Amino acid sequence: MKRQLFFFTGVRDYGFRAITSFHRKLQEEYQIESHLLVMPTPEPHSPLIKNHPNLMNHLIQNLDKELPWEEDEFTSVSSFSHIATYKAIGMK
């Protein structure tokens, strides 16, 4: 089984720039498969996790699959960077 890292952040998280830079560094300098999952909503990190337990549980339970999320739940902006869709967070 190949090793993968998954980072989950929101665009308003305090460490958003730091985590995106770290994600890039892992890939470019260390060739580590790092996936960045981004929530586009204005919620900071704590409400992001607390308000979306179904999504969090789904992702955690499916990390051993090749693609741990449904393709219509996240839009891939690159091979390793993905933005949550409104379907993923239960918004219409």
PDB file of C-alpha atoms in Angstrom:
ATOM      1  CA  MET A   1       0.000   0.000   0.000  1.00  0.00           C
ATOM      2  CA  LYS A   2       1.415   3.376  -0.965  1.00  0.00           C
ATOM      3  CA  ARG A   3       1.677   6.092   1.624  1.00  0.00           C
ATOM      4  CA  GLN A   4      -0.506   9.143   1.216  1.00  0.00           C
ATOM      5  CA  LEU A   5      -1.089  12.254   3.277  1.00  0.00           C
ATOM      6  CA  PHE A   6      -4.423  14.059   3.331  1.00  0.00           C
ATOM      7  CA  PHE A   7      -4.786  17.639   4.517  1.00  0.00           C
ATOM      8  CA  PHE A   8      -8.158  19.229   5.035  1.00  0.00           C
ATOM      9  CA  THR A   9      -8.494  22.973   5.267  1.00  0.00           C
ATOM     10  CA  GLY A  10     -10.853  25.821   4.586  1.00  0.00           C
ATOM     11  CA  VAL A  11     -10.110  29.009   2.706  1.00  0.00           C
ATOM     12  CA  ARG A  12     -10.557  31.002   5.934  1.00  0.00           C
ATOM     13  CA  ASP A  13      -8.478  28.741   8.188  1.00  0.00           C
ATOM     14  CA  TYR A  14      -5.791  30.531  10.130  1.00  0.00           C
ATOM     15  CA  GLY A  15      -3.067  28.318   8.632  1.00  0.00           C
ATOM     16  CA  PHE A  16      -4.433  28.111   5.079  1.00  0.00           C
ATOM     17  CA  ARG A  17      -1.324  29.567   3.398  1.00  0.00           C
ATOM     18  CA  ALA A  18       1.010  27.518   5.568  1.00  0.00           C
ATOM     19  CA  ILE A  19      -0.750  24.232   4.807  1.00  0.00           C
ATOM     20  CA  THR A  20      -0.926  24.916   1.077  1.00  0.00           C
ATOM     21  CA  SER A  21       2.798  25.741   1.053  1.00  0.00           C
ATOM     22  CA  PHE A  22       3.598  22.605   3.058  1.00  0.00           C
ATOM     23  CA  HIS A  23       1.462  20.505   0.698  1.00  0.00           C
ATOM     24  CA  ARG A  24       3.408  21.855  -2.294  1.00  0.00           C
ATOM     25  CA  LYS A  25       6.760  21.311  -0.564  1.00  0.00           C
ATOM     26  CA  LEU A  26       5.953  17.674   0.225  1.00  0.00           C
ATOM     27  CA  GLN A  27       5.251  17.017  -3.429  1.00  0.00           C
ATOM     28  CA  GLU A  28       7.949  19.090  -5.077  1.00  0.00           C
ATOM     29  CA  GLU A  29      10.878  18.545  -2.713  1.00  0.00           C
ATOM     30  CA  TYR A  30      10.120  15.139  -1.191  1.00  0.00           C
ATOM     31  CA  GLN A  31       7.924  13.472  -3.864  1.00  0.00           C
ATOM     32  CA  ILE A  32       5.366  12.527  -1.205  1.00  0.00           C
ATOM     33  CA  GLU A  33       1.793  11.981  -2.367  1.00  0.00           C
ATOM     34  CA  SER A  34      -0.071  14.691  -0.519  1.00  0.00           C
ATOM     35  CA  HIS A  35      -3.741  15.493  -1.134  1.00  0.00           C
ATOM     36  CA  LEU A  36      -5.182  18.852  -0.203  1.00  0.00           C
ATOM     37  CA  LEU A  37      -8.947  18.970   0.364  1.00  0.00           C
ATOM     38  CA  VAL A  38     -10.315  22.511   0.528  1.00  0.00           C
ATOM     39  CA  MET A  39     -13.680  23.696   1.805  1.00  0.00           C
ATOM     40  CA  PRO A  40     -14.795  26.848  -0.051  1.00  0.00           C
ATOM     41  CA  THR A  41     -17.147  28.044   2.674  1.00  0.00           C
ATOM     42  CA  PRO A  42     -16.316  31.009   4.928  1.00  0.00           C
ATOM     43  CA  GLU A  43     -16.267  28.876   8.093  1.00  0.00           C
ATOM     44  CA  PRO A  44     -13.000  28.687  10.019  1.00  0.00           C
ATOM     45  CA  HIS A  45     -11.592  25.250  10.884  1.00  0.00           C
ATOM     46  CA  SER A  46     -13.503  24.292  14.052  1.00  0.00           C
ATOM     47  CA  PRO A  47     -17.013  24.930  12.653  1.00  0.00           C
ATOM     48  CA  LEU A  48     -15.855  23.374   9.386  1.00  0.00           C
ATOM     49  CA  ILE A  49     -15.239  20.047  11.131  1.00  0.00           C
ATOM     50  CA  LYS A  50     -18.099  20.297  13.645  1.00  0.00           C
ATOM     51  CA  ASN A  51     -20.710  21.283  11.072  1.00  0.00           C
ATOM     52  CA  HIS A  52     -19.855  18.546   8.572  1.00  0.00           C
ATOM     53  CA  PRO A  53     -19.450  15.306  10.560  1.00  0.00           C
ATOM     54  CA  ASN A  54     -20.966  13.127   7.820  1.00  0.00           C
ATOM     55  CA  LEU A  55     -18.381  14.316   5.314  1.00  0.00           C
ATOM     56  CA  MET A  56     -15.530  13.904   7.824  1.00  0.00           C
ATOM     57  CA  ASN A  57     -16.647  10.385   8.758  1.00  0.00           C
ATOM     58  CA  HIS A  58     -17.065   9.414   5.108  1.00  0.00           C
ATOM     59  CA  LEU A  59     -13.555  10.595   4.263  1.00  0.00           C
ATOM     60  CA  ILE A  60     -11.963   8.880   7.261  1.00  0.00           C
ATOM     61  CA  GLN A  61     -13.764   5.593   6.623  1.00  0.00           C
ATOM     62  CA  ASN A  62     -12.748   5.566   2.956  1.00  0.00           C
ATOM     63  CA  LEU A  63      -9.087   6.609   3.136  1.00  0.00           C
ATOM     64  CA  ASP A  64      -8.001   3.104   2.174  1.00  0.00           C
ATOM     65  CA  LYS A  65      -9.781   3.363  -1.188  1.00  0.00           C
ATOM     66  CA  GLU A  66      -8.042   4.649  -4.285  1.00  0.00           C
ATOM     67  CA  LEU A  67     -10.336   7.679  -4.312  1.00  0.00           C
ATOM     68  CA  PRO A  68     -11.754   8.236  -0.793  1.00  0.00           C
ATOM     69  CA  TRP A  69     -14.496  10.604  -1.922  1.00  0.00           C
ATOM     70  CA  GLU A  70     -17.136  10.647  -4.588  1.00  0.00           C
ATOM     71  CA  GLU A  71     -16.118  12.458  -7.746  1.00  0.00           C
ATOM     72  CA  ASP A  72     -19.124  14.759  -7.539  1.00  0.00           C
ATOM     73  CA  GLU A  73     -18.292  15.685  -3.931  1.00  0.00           C
ATOM     74  CA  PHE A  74     -14.914  17.227  -4.735  1.00  0.00           C
ATOM     75  CA  THR A  75     -13.760  19.049  -7.846  1.00  0.00           C
ATOM     76  CA  SER A  76     -10.135  18.350  -8.648  1.00  0.00           C
ATOM     77  CA  VAL A  77      -8.192  21.463  -9.575  1.00  0.00           C
ATOM     78  CA  SER A  78      -5.033  19.392  -9.959  1.00  0.00           C
ATOM     79  CA  SER A  79      -4.138  15.758  -9.388  1.00  0.00           C
ATOM     80  CA  PHE A  80      -3.651  16.372  -5.686  1.00  0.00           C
ATOM     81  CA  SER A  81      -5.756  19.464  -4.875  1.00  0.00           C
ATOM     82  CA  HIS A  82      -9.514  19.212  -4.523  1.00  0.00           C
ATOM     83  CA  ILE A  83     -12.285  21.646  -3.626  1.00  0.00           C
ATOM     84  CA  ALA A  84     -15.441  20.446  -1.874  1.00  0.00           C
ATOM     85  CA  THR A  85     -18.672  20.908  -3.796  1.00  0.00           C
ATOM     86  CA  TYR A  86     -21.862  22.097  -2.161  1.00  0.00           C
ATOM     87  CA  LYS A  87     -23.143  18.504  -2.425  1.00  0.00           C
ATOM     88  CA  ALA A  88     -20.293  17.338  -0.189  1.00  0.00           C
ATOM     89  CA  ILE A  89     -21.223  19.793   2.536  1.00  0.00           C
ATOM     90  CA  GLY A  90     -24.960  19.420   2.189  1.00  0.00           C
ATOM     91  CA  MET A  91     -25.633  22.824   0.660  1.00  0.00           C
ATOM     92  CA  LYS A  92     -27.846  23.554  -2.328  1.00  0.00           C
TER      93      LYS A  92
END
